XYZ file of C-alpha atoms in Angstrom:
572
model
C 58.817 -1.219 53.681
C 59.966 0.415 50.276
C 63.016 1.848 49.852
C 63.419 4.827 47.628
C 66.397 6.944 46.485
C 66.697 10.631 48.449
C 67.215 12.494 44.791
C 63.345 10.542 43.542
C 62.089 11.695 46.928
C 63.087 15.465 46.514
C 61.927 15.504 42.757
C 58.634 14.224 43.309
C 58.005 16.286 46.085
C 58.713 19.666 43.985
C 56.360 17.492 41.283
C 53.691 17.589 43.336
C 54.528 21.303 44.623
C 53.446 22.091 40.835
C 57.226 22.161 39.288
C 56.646 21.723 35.715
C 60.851 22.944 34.680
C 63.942 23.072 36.165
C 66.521 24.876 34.618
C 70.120 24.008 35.089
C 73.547 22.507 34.206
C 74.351 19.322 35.071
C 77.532 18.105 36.479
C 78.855 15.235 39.168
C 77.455 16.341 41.977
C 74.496 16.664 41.256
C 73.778 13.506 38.521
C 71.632 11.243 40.662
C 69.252 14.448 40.959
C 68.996 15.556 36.960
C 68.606 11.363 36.497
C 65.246 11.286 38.914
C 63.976 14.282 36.610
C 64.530 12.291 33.951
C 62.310 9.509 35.279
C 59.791 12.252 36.719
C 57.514 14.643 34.716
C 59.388 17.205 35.247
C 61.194 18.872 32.100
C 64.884 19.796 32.397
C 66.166 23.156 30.281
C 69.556 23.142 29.242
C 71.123 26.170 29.427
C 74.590 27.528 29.105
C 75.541 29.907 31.835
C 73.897 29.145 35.376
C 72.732 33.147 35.804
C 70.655 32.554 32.821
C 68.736 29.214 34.477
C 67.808 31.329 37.418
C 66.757 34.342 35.433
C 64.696 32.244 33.280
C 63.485 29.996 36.163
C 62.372 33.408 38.294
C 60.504 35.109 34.985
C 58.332 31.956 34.456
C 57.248 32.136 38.336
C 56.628 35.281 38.191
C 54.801 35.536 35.364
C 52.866 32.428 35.992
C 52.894 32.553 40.285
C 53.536 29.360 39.757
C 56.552 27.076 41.855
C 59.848 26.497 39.520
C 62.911 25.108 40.053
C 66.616 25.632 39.153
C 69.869 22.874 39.687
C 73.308 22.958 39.425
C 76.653 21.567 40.560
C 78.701 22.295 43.524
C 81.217 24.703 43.970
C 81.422 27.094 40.711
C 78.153 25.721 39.451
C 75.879 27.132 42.642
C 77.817 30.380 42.775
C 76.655 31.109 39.225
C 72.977 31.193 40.296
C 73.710 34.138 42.524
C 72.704 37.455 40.649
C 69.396 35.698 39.247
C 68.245 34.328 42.992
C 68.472 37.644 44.195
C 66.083 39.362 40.606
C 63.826 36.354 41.595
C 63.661 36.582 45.298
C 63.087 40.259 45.537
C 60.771 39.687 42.485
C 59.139 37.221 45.265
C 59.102 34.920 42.717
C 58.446 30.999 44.111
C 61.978 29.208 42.963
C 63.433 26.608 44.575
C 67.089 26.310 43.614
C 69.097 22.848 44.396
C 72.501 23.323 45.261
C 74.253 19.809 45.157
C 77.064 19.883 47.381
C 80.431 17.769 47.781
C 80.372 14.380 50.064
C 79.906 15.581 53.438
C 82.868 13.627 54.627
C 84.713 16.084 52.566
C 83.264 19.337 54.291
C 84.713 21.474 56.167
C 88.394 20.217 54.700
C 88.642 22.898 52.008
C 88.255 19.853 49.278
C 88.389 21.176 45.869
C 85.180 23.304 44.766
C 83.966 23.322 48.420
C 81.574 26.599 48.917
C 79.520 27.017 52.198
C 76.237 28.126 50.198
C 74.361 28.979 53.478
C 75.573 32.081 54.449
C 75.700 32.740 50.825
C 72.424 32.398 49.718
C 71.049 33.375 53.271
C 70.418 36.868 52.609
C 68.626 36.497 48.975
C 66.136 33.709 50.078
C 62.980 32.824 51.859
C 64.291 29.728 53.380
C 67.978 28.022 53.251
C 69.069 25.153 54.610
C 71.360 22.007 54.205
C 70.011 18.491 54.443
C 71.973 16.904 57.322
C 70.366 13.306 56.247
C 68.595 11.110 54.238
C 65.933 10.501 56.599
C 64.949 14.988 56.856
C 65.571 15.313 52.995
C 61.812 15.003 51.776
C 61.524 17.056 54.516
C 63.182 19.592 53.669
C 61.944 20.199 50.480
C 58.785 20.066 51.371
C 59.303 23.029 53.625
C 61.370 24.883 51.017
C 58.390 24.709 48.690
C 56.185 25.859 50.874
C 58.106 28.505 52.229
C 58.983 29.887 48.291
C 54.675 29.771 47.351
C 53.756 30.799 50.662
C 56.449 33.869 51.534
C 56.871 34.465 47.909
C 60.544 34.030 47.053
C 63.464 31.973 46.753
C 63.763 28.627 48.564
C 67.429 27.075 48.565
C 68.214 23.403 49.202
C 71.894 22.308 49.587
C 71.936 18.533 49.123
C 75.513 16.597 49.321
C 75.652 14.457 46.396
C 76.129 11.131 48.581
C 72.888 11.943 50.787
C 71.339 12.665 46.896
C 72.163 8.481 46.333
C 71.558 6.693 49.459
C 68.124 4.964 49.596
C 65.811 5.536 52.384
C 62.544 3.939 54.128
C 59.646 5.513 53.098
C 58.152 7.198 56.407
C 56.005 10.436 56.515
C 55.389 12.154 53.553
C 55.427 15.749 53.875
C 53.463 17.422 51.184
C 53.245 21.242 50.299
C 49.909 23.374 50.487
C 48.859 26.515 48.620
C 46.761 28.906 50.342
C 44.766 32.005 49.022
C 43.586 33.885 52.369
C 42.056 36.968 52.544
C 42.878 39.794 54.225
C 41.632 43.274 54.909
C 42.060 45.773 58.010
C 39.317 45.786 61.042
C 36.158 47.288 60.600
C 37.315 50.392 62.854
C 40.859 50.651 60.847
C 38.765 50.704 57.966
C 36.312 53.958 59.168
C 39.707 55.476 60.329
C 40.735 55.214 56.539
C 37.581 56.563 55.330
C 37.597 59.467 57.619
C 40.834 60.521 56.550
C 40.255 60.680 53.187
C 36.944 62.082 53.674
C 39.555 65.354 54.873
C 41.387 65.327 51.696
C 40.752 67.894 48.904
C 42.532 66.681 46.606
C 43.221 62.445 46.824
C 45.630 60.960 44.810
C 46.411 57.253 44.170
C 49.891 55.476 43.980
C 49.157 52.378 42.488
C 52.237 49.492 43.176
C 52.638 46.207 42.259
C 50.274 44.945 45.217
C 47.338 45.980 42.874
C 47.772 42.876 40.604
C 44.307 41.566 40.364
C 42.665 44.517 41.575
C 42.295 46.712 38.732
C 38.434 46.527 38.832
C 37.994 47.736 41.761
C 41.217 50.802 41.544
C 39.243 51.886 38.623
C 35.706 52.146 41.218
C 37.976 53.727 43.974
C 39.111 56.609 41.249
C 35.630 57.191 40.568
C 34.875 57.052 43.785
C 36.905 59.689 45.033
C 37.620 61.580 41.369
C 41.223 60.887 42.257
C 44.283 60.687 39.763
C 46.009 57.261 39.607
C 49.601 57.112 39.442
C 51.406 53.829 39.298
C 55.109 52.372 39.808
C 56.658 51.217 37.056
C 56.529 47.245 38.126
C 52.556 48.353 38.712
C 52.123 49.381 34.867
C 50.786 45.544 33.821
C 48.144 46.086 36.066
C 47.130 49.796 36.212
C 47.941 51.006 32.695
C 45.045 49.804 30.496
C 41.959 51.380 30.203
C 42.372 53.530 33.184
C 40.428 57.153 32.703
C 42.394 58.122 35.205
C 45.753 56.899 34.706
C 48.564 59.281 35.144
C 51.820 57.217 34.140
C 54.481 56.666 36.500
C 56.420 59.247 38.804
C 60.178 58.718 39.792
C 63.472 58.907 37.598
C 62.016 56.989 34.981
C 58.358 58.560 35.124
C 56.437 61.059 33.594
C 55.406 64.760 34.760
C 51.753 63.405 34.893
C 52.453 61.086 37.502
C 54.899 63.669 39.250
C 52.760 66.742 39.294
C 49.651 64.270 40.261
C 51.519 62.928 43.371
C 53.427 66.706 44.407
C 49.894 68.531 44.151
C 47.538 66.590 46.103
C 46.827 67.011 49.579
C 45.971 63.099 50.187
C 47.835 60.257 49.118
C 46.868 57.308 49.106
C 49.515 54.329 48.303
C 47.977 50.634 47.573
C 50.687 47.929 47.725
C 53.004 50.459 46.737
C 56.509 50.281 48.007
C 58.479 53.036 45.964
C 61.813 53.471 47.282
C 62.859 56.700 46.429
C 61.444 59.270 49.125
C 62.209 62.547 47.232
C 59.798 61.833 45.029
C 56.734 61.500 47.671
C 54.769 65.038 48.387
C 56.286 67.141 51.539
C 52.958 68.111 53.085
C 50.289 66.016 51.680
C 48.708 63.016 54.174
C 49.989 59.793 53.530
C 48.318 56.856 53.840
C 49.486 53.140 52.902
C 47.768 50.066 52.318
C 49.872 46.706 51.927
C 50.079 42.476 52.671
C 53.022 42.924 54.633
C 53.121 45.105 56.953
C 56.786 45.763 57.544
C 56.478 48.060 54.247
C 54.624 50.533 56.121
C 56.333 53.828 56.247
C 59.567 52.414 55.530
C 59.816 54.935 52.743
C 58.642 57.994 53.830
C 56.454 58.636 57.204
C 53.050 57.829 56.625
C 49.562 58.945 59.069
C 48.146 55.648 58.543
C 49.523 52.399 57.877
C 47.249 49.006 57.063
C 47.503 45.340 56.340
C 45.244 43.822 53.285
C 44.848 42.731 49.871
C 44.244 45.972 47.988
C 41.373 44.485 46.063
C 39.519 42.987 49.478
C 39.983 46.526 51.324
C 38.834 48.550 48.473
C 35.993 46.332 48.266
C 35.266 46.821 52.411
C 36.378 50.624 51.774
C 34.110 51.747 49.260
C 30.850 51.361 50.929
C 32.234 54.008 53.977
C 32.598 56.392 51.186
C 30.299 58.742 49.597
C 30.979 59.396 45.895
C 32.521 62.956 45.679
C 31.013 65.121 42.962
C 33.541 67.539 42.690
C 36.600 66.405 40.001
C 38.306 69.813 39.630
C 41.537 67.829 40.558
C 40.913 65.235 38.521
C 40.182 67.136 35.417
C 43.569 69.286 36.124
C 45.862 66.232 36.127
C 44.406 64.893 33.283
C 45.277 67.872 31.160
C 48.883 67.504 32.716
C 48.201 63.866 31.605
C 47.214 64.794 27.909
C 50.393 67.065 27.429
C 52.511 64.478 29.274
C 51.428 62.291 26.343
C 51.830 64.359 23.404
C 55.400 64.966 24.751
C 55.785 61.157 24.736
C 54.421 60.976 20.992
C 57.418 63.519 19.969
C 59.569 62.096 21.684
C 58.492 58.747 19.356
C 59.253 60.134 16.377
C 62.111 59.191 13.668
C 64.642 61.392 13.627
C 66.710 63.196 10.907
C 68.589 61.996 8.305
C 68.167 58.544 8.834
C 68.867 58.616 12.714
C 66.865 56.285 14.980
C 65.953 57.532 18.417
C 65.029 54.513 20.730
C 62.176 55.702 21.647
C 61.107 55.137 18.076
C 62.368 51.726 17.914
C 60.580 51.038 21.279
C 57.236 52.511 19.581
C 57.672 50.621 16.396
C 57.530 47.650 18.767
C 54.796 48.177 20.279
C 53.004 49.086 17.296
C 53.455 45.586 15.808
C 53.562 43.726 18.376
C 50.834 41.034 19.421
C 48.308 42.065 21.201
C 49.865 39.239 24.095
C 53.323 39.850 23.644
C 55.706 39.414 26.793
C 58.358 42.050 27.101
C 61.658 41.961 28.985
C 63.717 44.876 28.828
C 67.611 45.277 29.955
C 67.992 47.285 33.178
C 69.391 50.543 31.868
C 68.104 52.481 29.129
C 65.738 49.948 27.409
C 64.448 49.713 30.349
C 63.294 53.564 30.160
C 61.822 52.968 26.984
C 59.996 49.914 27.647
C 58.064 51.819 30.712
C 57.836 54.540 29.192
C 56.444 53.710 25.442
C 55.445 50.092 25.611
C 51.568 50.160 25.431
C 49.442 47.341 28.337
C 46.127 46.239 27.317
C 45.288 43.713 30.020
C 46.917 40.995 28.668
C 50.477 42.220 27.955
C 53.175 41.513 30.325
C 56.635 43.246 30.890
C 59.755 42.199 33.077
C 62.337 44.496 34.386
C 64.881 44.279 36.452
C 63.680 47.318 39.230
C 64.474 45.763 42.460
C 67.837 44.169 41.929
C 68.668 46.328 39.308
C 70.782 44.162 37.338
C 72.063 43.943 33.772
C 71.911 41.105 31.028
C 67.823 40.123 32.275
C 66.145 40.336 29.595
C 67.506 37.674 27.118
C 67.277 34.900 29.697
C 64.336 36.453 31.078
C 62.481 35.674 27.412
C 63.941 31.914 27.688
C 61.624 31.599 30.782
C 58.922 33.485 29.850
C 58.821 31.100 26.230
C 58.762 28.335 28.130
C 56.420 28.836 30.140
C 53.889 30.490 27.450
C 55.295 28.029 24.410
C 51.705 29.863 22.167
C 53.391 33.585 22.485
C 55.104 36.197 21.311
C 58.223 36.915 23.777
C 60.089 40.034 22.865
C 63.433 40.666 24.443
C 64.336 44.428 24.571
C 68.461 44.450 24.859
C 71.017 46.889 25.749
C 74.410 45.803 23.920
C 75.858 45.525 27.069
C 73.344 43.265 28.707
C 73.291 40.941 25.690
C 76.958 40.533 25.587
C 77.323 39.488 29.233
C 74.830 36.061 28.621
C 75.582 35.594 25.076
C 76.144 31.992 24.855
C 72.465 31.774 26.085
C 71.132 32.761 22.633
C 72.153 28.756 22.154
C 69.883 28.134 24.669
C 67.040 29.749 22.061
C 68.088 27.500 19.677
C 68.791 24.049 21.238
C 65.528 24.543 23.308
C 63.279 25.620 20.070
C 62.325 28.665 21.504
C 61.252 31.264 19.147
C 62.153 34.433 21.318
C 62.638 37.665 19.693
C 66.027 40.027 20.861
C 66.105 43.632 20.130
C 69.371 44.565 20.577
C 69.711 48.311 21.150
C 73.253 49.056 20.078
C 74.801 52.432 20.885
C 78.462 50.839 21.424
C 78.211 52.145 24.653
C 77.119 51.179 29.038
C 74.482 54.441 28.227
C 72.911 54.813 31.582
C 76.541 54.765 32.845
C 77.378 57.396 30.458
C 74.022 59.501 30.940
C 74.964 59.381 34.960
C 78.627 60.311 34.384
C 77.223 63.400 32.148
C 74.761 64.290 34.753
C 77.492 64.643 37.470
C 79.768 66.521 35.226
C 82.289 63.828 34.917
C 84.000 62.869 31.040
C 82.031 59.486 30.388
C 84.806 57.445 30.284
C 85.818 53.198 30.330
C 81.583 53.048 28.737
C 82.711 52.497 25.213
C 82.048 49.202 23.776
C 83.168 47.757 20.625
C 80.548 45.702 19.597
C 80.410 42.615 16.571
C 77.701 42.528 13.693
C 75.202 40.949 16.169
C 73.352 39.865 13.758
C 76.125 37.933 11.890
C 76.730 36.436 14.966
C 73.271 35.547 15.652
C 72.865 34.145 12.603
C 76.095 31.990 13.013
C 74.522 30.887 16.379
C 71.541 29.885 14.422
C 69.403 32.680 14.579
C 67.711 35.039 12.017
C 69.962 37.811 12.021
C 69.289 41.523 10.718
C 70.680 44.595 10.767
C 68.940 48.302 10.910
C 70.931 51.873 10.443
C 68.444 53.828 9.495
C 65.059 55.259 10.634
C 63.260 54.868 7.844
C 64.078 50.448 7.952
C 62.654 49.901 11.022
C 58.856 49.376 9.897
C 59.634 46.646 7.416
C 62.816 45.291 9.377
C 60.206 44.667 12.871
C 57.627 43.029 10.749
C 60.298 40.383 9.664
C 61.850 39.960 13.031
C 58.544 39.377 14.557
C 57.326 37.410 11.729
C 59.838 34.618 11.880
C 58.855 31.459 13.347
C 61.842 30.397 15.049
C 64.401 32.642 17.616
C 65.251 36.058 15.658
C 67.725 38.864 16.705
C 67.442 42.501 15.676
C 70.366 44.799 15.602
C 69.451 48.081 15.601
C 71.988 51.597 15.594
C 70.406 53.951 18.267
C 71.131 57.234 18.842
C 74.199 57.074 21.324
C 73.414 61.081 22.458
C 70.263 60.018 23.641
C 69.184 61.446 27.080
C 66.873 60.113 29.449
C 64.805 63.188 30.884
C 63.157 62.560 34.038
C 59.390 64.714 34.874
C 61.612 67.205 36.772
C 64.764 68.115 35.483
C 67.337 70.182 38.553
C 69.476 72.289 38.526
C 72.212 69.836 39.378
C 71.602 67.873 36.357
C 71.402 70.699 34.295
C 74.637 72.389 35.983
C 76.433 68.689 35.573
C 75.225 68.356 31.898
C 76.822 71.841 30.959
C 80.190 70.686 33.195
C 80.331 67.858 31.356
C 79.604 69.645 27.978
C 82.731 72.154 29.218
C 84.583 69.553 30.266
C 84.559 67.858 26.688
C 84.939 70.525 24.449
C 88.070 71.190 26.668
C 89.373 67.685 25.701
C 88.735 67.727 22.274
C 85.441 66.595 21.734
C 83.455 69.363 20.881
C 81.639 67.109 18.061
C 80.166 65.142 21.430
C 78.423 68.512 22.551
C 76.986 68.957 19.107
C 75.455 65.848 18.902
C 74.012 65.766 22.732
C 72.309 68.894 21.693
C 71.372 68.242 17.989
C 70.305 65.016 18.883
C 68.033 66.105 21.745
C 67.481 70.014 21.761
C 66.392 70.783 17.673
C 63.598 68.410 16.408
């Protein structure tokens, strides 16, 4: 019987699971595993910081829905991965991370770099587990495969370096299956459904990221019942584009379209929606909830009816227990809330005075030349407001953001894994100073991998979301300042095309070049610092904070930071 090495048996197994990258460092523990990818057809990406493999790693599977891997060393090594397993597993994005471990003669003895990764990586996985032996190790990845494509997620696999080398007997081979069921409520959950929102007078939507795939038939339910359609703000990919009855997103970051849509209707109806925040559900309308897992329902707010299934399967089943409503009084009301809600957008797009560049322009300018394909990652923070909010979908557009885990420093590393995995495209990474600075050494990565990602850096010198939520609750914004390089110098240094905009009336030419370049570019562009990020309903408590704050500074001294909030915000 043939006798094979445990760290060929483990990489062919996540071969045939569909791995076509793993992204990682390499270091002692774990060099018999990074030598059987080099024998397999597996490619290996290089990176610099360990964060950045698992970002990149979790943006290709989710973009793709496709199984990828990450690998690193023991110890320091595996505790890097930690903030990007937990974007990709509550992205529940298939990853399987390998965390090589020390000899396992030497655990439990405190031996230099010793971590116990299980109850680490426990609470940000699908599946986590050691391999005890040589003989369970193919085993073992198997079932972490299939338990990252099948549970959507993260899958970890802690493998001692010394069970990694030791040769085994070939015996079972365990291989890993994708499934595509389908799945819709009973026939007499469905007519429950139906008769409930045969009650409503006026049915809205909220669209969430469940509805990926299903936009034909969201589009037939809206005409259907001549209801609104709001959407979350990981749903815009798939609800956006040509949508007659799109209303833009609700929440902190959304629109009033989407916020009057959702507080005025009497019905609401949420499809694979799971939007956290429960202030910004309506008080007395009927809820009702339609989702694939069914420990979502009403876990936000209280809902009158809660159902399991694909959104695109029930609306199918749904549709026919449905008569087509004639009256769209509703309808046509929200869309004129929808039309202003635009043309507020459009000013808010505009360049600004004397030279002054308002992100929102910068972020339109984008969008404007971008290709018609182009993958976006924005920074959590305040490019990430600007990226929902003025990035344009068409169908075949894609953005990333970091909503669940709410992290900083995505985006850059984010792009690395989106370029891989769509080498033909434009990848566009929108920046906050901040975030850029944290995974710097990863614009290397661009460059020793040939990947011709594009980096907006939005540079304000500041954490601005900090500083916008320290305003807001009347507090002196204080430890946000940053004192940032010539980013472009330094991306040029790096490798890089590197360029530099001050002024509004740059931009136009300056984002043709950036985007134009054939290899990795970075732009550096001076946005207004003053900016503030208005939400659909502005309350009194923000507005009472704001003018503490604005008290509170003139009182220190800075009376020229009140001028420019309000200049910068208040006169155009």
């Amino acid at each position: 019987m043939t006798h094979r090495k445990v760290a060929d048996l483990v990489i062919e197994t996540l071969q045939k699971a569909g791995v076509k990258r793993c992204y990682g460092i390499v270091g002692d523990t774990l060099n018999h595993v990074t030598d059987a990818i080099h024998r397999s057809e597996i490619e290996w990406v290089h990176v610099r910081h360990e964060e950045a493999a698992a970002f990149a790693a979790g943006a290709e599977s989710y973009l793709t829905g496709e199984l990828t891997a990450c690998a690193g060393s023991c110890g320091p090594g595996g505790l890097h991965f930690i903030n990007g397993v937990y974007e990709a597993n509550r992205n529940r994005a298939p990853m399987v991370l390998i965390a090589s471990q020390i000899v396992t003669a030497e655990l439990g003895m405190e031996f230099p770099q010793e971590v116990d990764f299980k109850p680490l990586y426990a609470g940000c996985s699908v599946f986590c587990e050691q391999v005890q032996s040589a003989e369970q190790a193919q085993r073992v990845m198997a079932l972490a495969a299939q338990a990252a494509l099948s549970r959507g997620g993260v899958a970890v696999v802690i493998l001692p370096s010394d069970i990694a080398q030791t040769e085994v007997k070939e015996g079972l081979t365990f291989a890993v299956h994708r499934t595509a069921p389908v799945v819709r409520p009973n026939d007499g959950e469905l007519a429950q459904l139906a008769a409930l929102l045969g009650k409503g007078k006026k049915i809205a939507i909220y669209a969430g990221h469940g509805c990926e795939g299903a936009h034909e038939m969201l589009l037939a339910l809206g005409q259907c019942l001549k209801a609104p359609i709001a959407h979350t703000s990981r749903a815009k990919d798939f609800v956006e584009y040509d949508n007659p009855f799109n209303m833009g997103m609700t929440g902190i970051f959304g629109v009033e379209s989407g916020y009057r849509a959702l507080q005025a209707c009497d019905t609401l109806l949420l499809l694979g929606a799971d939007f956290a925040w429960s202030q910004f559900y309506p008080a007395k309308a009927t809820i009702l909830q339609i989702d694939t897992d069914g420990s979502h329902l009403g876990r936000r707010h209280p809902v009158a009816l809660g159902l399991v299934g694909d959104i695109a399967h029930t609306i199918q089943a749904l549709i026919p227990l449905l008569g087509e409503r004639s009256d769209r009084s509703f309808l046509d009301e929200c869309l004129g809330h929808r039309k202003e809600a635009v043309q507020t957008l459009r000013r808010d797009e505009r360049p600004g005075k004397e030279g002054l560049i308002h992100p929102q322009h910068l972020t339109r300018v984008i969008d404007e030349l971008a290709a018609d394909d182009a993958i976006f990652a924005a920074d959590g923070g305040s490019p990430m407001v600007w990226s929902l909010r003025h990035l344009t979908m068409n169908g075949r557009r894609r953005t990333l953001v970091s909503l669940l885990h709410g992290t900083m420093a995505n985006a850059m590393p984010q792009a690395l894994g989106a370029q891989k995995a769509y080498p033909g495209r434009q990848v566009i990474s929108l920046s906050g100073d901040g975030g850029i600075a944290m995974l710097l050494g990863d614009l290397m990565t661009a460059v020793q991998e040939k990947l011709p990602i594009k980096v907006v850096v939005y540079n304000n010198a500041s954490l601005n979301f900090v500083e916008l939520e320290q305003k807001v609750e009347g507090l002196l914004d204080n430890y946000t300042d940053l004192l940032n390089p010539d980013f472009a110098r330094l991306a040029e240094v790096i490798g890089f095309y590197g360029q530099k905009v001050e002024r509004a009336e740059q931009l136009p030419d300056a984002v043709r070049a950036f985007l134009a370049h054939l290899g990795p570019a970075l732009l550096d562009v001076k946005v207004n610092r003053t900016e503030l990020v208005m939400p659909p309903k502005v309350e009194f408590s923000q507005v009472a904070g704001t003018m503490l704050y604005s008290a509170k500074a003139v009182l220190s001294g800075r009376s020229s930071d009140v001028v420019d909030l309000v200049k910068d915000n208040f006169t155009e």
